[in-house]
XYZ file of C-alpha atoms in Angstrom:
339
model
C 40.039 123.618 -108.043
C 36.991 121.444 -107.416
C 36.825 119.717 -104.099
C 37.362 115.964 -103.883
C 34.020 114.462 -102.706
C 35.631 111.136 -101.960
C 38.156 112.716 -99.572
C 35.432 114.627 -97.811
C 33.436 111.443 -97.332
C 36.469 109.726 -95.810
C 36.798 112.537 -93.256
C 33.131 112.267 -92.300
C 33.337 108.481 -91.927
C 36.471 108.877 -89.824
C 34.826 111.386 -87.481
C 31.796 109.120 -87.095
C 34.032 106.190 -86.272
C 35.909 108.230 -83.650
C 32.633 109.383 -82.092
C 31.351 105.800 -81.911
C 34.602 104.636 -80.346
C 34.478 107.428 -77.729
C 30.832 106.598 -76.918
C 31.539 102.892 -76.558
C 34.564 103.650 -74.387
C 32.542 105.993 -72.180
C 29.782 103.389 -71.742
C 32.377 100.751 -70.955
C 34.037 102.921 -68.291
C 30.676 103.847 -66.728
C 29.643 100.210 -66.780
C 32.842 99.216 -65.036
C 32.277 101.921 -62.411
C 28.657 100.926 -61.714
C 29.219 97.182 -61.833
C 28.702 95.633 -58.407
C 31.464 93.532 -56.862
C 30.977 89.802 -56.489
C 28.876 89.006 -53.416
C 26.634 92.107 -53.632
C 23.205 92.081 -55.283
C 20.677 94.839 -55.892
C 17.071 95.489 -56.768
C 14.767 98.437 -57.382
C 12.336 99.514 -54.684
C 10.915 102.486 -52.853
C 11.046 103.881 -49.336
C 8.081 102.654 -47.290
C 6.913 102.785 -43.668
C 4.365 100.957 -41.544
C 0.883 102.476 -41.426
C -0.860 102.773 -38.061
C -4.589 103.383 -37.548
C -5.630 105.521 -34.582
C -8.996 103.938 -33.786
C -11.731 103.955 -31.150
C -12.300 100.883 -28.968
C -16.038 101.470 -28.675
C -18.720 103.503 -30.480
C -18.316 107.106 -29.367
C -18.852 110.498 -30.952
C -15.821 112.479 -32.083
C -15.530 115.594 -29.943
C -12.302 117.092 -31.312
C -9.445 116.240 -33.701
C -6.398 118.318 -32.868
C -4.136 117.413 -35.832
C -4.334 117.718 -39.596
C -2.962 115.695 -42.490
C 0.784 116.156 -42.791
C 1.374 116.990 -39.122
C 4.342 115.343 -37.421
C 3.300 113.682 -34.141
C 5.215 112.208 -31.210
C 4.471 109.136 -29.059
C 1.801 109.880 -26.437
C 0.630 113.069 -28.146
C -3.151 113.581 -27.948
C -4.651 113.372 -31.439
C -8.406 112.827 -31.008
C -10.794 113.430 -28.129
C -14.031 111.436 -28.102
C -17.185 112.475 -26.231
C -17.318 110.752 -22.812
C -20.465 112.330 -21.364
C -22.276 108.971 -21.106
C -19.228 107.264 -19.642
C -18.772 109.987 -17.052
C -22.407 109.536 -15.946
C -21.792 105.805 -15.609
C -18.677 106.505 -13.578
C -20.600 108.807 -11.228
C -23.213 106.062 -10.722
C -20.499 103.457 -10.084
C -18.812 105.719 -7.534
C -22.164 106.282 -5.770
C -22.735 102.505 -5.602
C -19.248 102.034 -4.223
C -19.871 104.642 -1.501
C -23.169 102.955 -0.536
C -21.465 99.570 -0.287
C -18.688 101.016 1.846
C -21.356 102.464 4.157
C -23.034 99.037 4.374
C -19.686 97.497 5.257
C -19.202 100.032 8.061
C -22.683 99.196 9.448
C -21.923 95.444 9.304
C -18.585 95.948 11.070
C -20.316 97.987 13.812
C -22.879 95.178 14.155
C -20.035 92.682 14.686
C -18.591 94.791 17.493
C -22.012 94.988 19.149
C -22.629 91.257 18.739
C -19.283 90.423 20.317
C -20.154 92.561 23.352
C -23.533 90.857 23.666
C -21.893 87.433 23.415
C -19.536 88.316 26.272
C -22.494 89.368 28.419
C -24.585 86.317 27.462
C -21.643 84.023 28.265
C -21.240 85.573 31.718
C -24.957 85.278 32.454
C -25.125 81.658 31.246
C -22.114 80.721 33.435
C -23.730 82.387 36.430
C -27.043 80.576 35.877
C -25.186 77.254 35.525
C -23.385 77.781 38.876
C -26.636 78.701 40.609
C -28.316 75.559 39.298
C -25.377 73.488 40.514
C -25.683 75.063 43.970
C -29.456 74.522 44.015
C -30.041 78.286 44.190
C -31.256 78.766 40.603
C -33.854 77.301 38.277
C -33.203 75.188 35.231
C -35.542 77.402 33.241
C -33.341 80.428 33.860
C -30.297 78.467 32.703
C -32.086 77.381 29.529
C -33.047 80.998 28.761
C -29.476 82.241 29.228
C -28.062 79.390 27.124
C -30.573 80.135 24.346
C -29.692 83.841 24.404
C -25.995 82.996 24.053
C -26.651 80.724 21.051
C -28.854 83.362 19.405
C -26.225 86.045 19.868
C -23.490 83.795 18.437
C -25.688 83.112 15.370
C -26.209 86.846 14.929
C -22.422 87.338 15.021
C -21.907 84.697 12.322
C -24.560 86.414 10.194
C -22.889 89.814 10.668
C -19.483 88.374 9.735
C -20.967 86.836 6.566
C -22.501 90.229 5.759
C -19.082 91.886 6.128
C -17.508 89.311 3.831
C -20.227 89.821 1.219
C -19.935 93.606 1.503
C -16.184 93.444 0.925
C -16.668 91.318 -2.184
C -19.304 93.727 -3.487
C -16.952 96.643 -2.851
C -14.211 94.945 -4.878
C -16.662 94.387 -7.721
C -17.793 98.035 -7.546
C -14.184 99.237 -7.553
C -13.401 97.063 -10.573
C -16.471 98.420 -12.358
C -15.434 102.011 -11.636
C -11.856 101.256 -12.755
C -13.176 99.758 -15.993
C -15.202 102.870 -16.715
C -12.165 105.039 -15.963
C -10.170 102.968 -18.450
C -12.899 103.425 -21.059
C -12.805 107.172 -20.462
C -9.008 107.159 -20.805
C -9.288 105.136 -24.032
C -11.555 107.843 -25.418
C -8.482 110.082 -25.610
C -6.698 108.749 -28.698
C -2.930 109.243 -28.557
C -0.148 108.661 -31.025
C 1.493 105.231 -30.589
C 4.693 106.254 -32.386
C 6.626 109.059 -34.021
C 4.972 109.598 -37.362
C 3.104 111.810 -39.758
C -0.658 112.068 -40.230
C -1.403 110.491 -43.599
C -5.217 110.503 -43.615
C -7.838 112.241 -41.495
C -10.756 109.800 -41.680
C -13.296 111.424 -39.353
C -14.563 114.850 -38.333
C -16.082 116.226 -35.084
C -19.655 115.061 -34.594
C -19.231 111.719 -36.329
C -19.772 108.509 -34.380
C -16.971 105.986 -34.768
C -17.807 102.292 -34.878
C -15.891 99.919 -32.565
C -12.414 99.759 -34.040
C -13.240 102.551 -36.478
C -10.157 104.632 -37.380
C -10.124 108.382 -36.964
C -6.607 108.872 -38.372
C -3.969 106.915 -40.250
C -0.341 107.591 -39.364
C 2.894 106.764 -41.144
C 5.245 105.317 -38.526
C 8.479 107.111 -39.394
C 10.490 104.938 -36.998
C 9.662 101.779 -38.963
C 11.122 102.583 -42.389
C 12.135 100.012 -44.971
C 12.519 99.206 -48.674
C 11.227 96.094 -50.411
C 13.096 94.714 -53.392
C 12.628 91.591 -55.502
C 15.510 89.252 -56.250
C 15.843 86.066 -58.294
C 15.710 82.753 -56.484
C 19.437 82.168 -57.001
C 20.278 85.378 -55.126
C 17.544 85.133 -52.480
C 18.697 81.626 -51.573
C 22.115 82.986 -50.544
C 20.642 85.689 -48.338
C 20.404 85.536 -44.540
C 18.352 87.548 -42.078
C 20.470 90.351 -40.667
C 22.666 90.606 -43.778
C 24.154 94.067 -44.272
C 22.348 96.305 -46.762
C 22.519 99.764 -48.336
C 19.666 101.896 -49.674
C 19.895 104.787 -52.127
C 17.192 107.120 -53.413
C 16.950 108.520 -56.922
C 17.135 112.185 -55.931
C 20.376 111.701 -53.931
C 22.198 108.673 -55.387
C 25.607 109.713 -54.028
C 24.573 109.006 -50.416
C 23.505 105.645 -49.038
C 21.423 104.612 -46.053
C 22.601 101.658 -43.962
C 20.164 98.822 -43.329
C 19.801 95.103 -42.849
C 17.701 92.245 -44.189
C 14.710 91.801 -41.866
C 12.583 89.516 -44.032
C 12.942 87.144 -46.977
C 9.686 85.822 -48.367
C 9.344 82.035 -48.074
C 7.219 82.055 -51.230
C 8.007 83.240 -54.756
C 6.129 86.339 -55.885
C 6.190 85.529 -59.604
C 5.729 81.787 -59.940
C 4.736 80.062 -63.204
C 1.851 77.618 -62.887
C 4.099 74.685 -63.793
C 7.739 75.043 -62.713
C 9.423 72.247 -64.590
C 12.368 73.614 -66.565
C 15.434 75.536 -65.442
C 14.420 78.586 -67.499
C 11.106 78.725 -65.659
C 12.761 78.347 -62.266
C 14.942 81.367 -63.063
C 11.774 83.469 -63.318
C 11.064 83.025 -59.598
C 11.378 86.322 -57.703
C 11.390 86.637 -53.918
C 10.434 89.685 -51.875
C 13.211 90.939 -49.587
C 12.691 93.597 -46.918
C 15.577 95.950 -46.105
C 15.006 97.615 -42.726
C 16.445 101.000 -41.739
C 17.681 100.978 -38.096
C 15.150 102.626 -35.787
C 17.678 105.018 -34.228
C 18.673 106.289 -37.687
C 15.070 106.706 -38.813
C 14.256 108.560 -35.580
C 17.120 110.942 -36.259
C 15.794 111.933 -39.679
C 12.008 111.777 -39.176
C 11.487 115.265 -40.602
C 13.254 114.345 -43.853
C 11.752 110.911 -44.477
C 9.340 110.807 -47.401
C 7.695 107.503 -48.216
C 7.130 106.491 -51.824
C 10.504 107.761 -53.045
C 12.047 105.271 -55.440
C 15.573 103.995 -55.237
C 17.787 100.933 -55.183
C 18.511 98.442 -52.413
C 21.829 96.590 -52.165
C 22.554 93.494 -50.067
C 25.721 91.631 -49.174
C 25.114 87.957 -49.839
C 28.814 87.410 -49.101
C 29.854 89.000 -45.763
C 33.450 89.356 -46.999
C 32.434 91.510 -49.994
C 33.453 95.192 -49.994
C 31.009 97.967 -50.756
C 31.836 99.855 -53.950
C 32.916 103.485 -53.826
C 29.444 104.838 -54.706
C 28.045 103.226 -51.537
C 30.754 104.367 -49.144
C 29.151 107.750 -48.336
C 26.861 106.444 -45.597
C 24.370 108.471 -43.548
C 24.816 107.878 -39.802
C 22.711 108.622 -36.738
C 25.557 110.679 -35.245
C 25.772 113.059 -38.203
C 23.787 116.267 -38.093
C 20.751 116.103 -40.382
C 21.009 118.305 -43.440
C 18.486 121.082 -43.952
C 15.147 119.935 -45.290
C 14.915 119.907 -49.040
């Protein structure tokens, strides 16, 4: 018997209708699962970290760079050594000047001791001459000579004491100069200011760095954050310190705890003339979600900046995190193996 084409068409239409219903139901269920509870907002962003330049304070030649791009560095680790030959010569000269001034001080102090002894003797002789004149057994001329010698010796003592004072001041200046040169020599050893990774190597041995010229750029892996953009209506409800969660695209089933550390006081996307409500709704504000330093320090070897993800913020402290954000990474947990 010939097949009924109308019946076949009904079956096909029925199957299509069932498939559409299943698809719509699946999308509805997924939408219900991913829908955020009231009081929680979200925005797209990426993992970022502060950049730190390792730079020279003064123009010096690069002697050695001991790290390469991609190396993980710790606070205080030596990264770059600049040539300090000229500074070391200046330090040797400053130390020689300091030694000469200390010798001059010793001579002036010895002169004071001698002058004090001479004053004692001149005082005794002047007193004796005065008594002899009073008794009529001495001449006035002798008394005048002894009195003049005493005054001269006392003036010499005052001069020697002034010399000692000046020498001490000069020694302090020389010590400060030597200390300054030592500090400059110490500053020629460039060390890491934080735990981070070398992002750029900007100089090579033999190059002369300008004052403030960077030799390396580091990514500070202890200062990690995500920036998201939220509408004005949501940003207005947000407070500094509000609880946050961060997820990354390659591992969406785990979340990173954080907090709001910055809300921009100015809109990032502002129409030239904000007059209507529809235009005001276009205002977007930058929000910074900071990862706690102790958590970032725990996972420094796994942190990769530039990875995209989603940031979530509680604008209502009483809101409850949804199930997909309950699997939180903590500082106490053992880091997983590097991917």
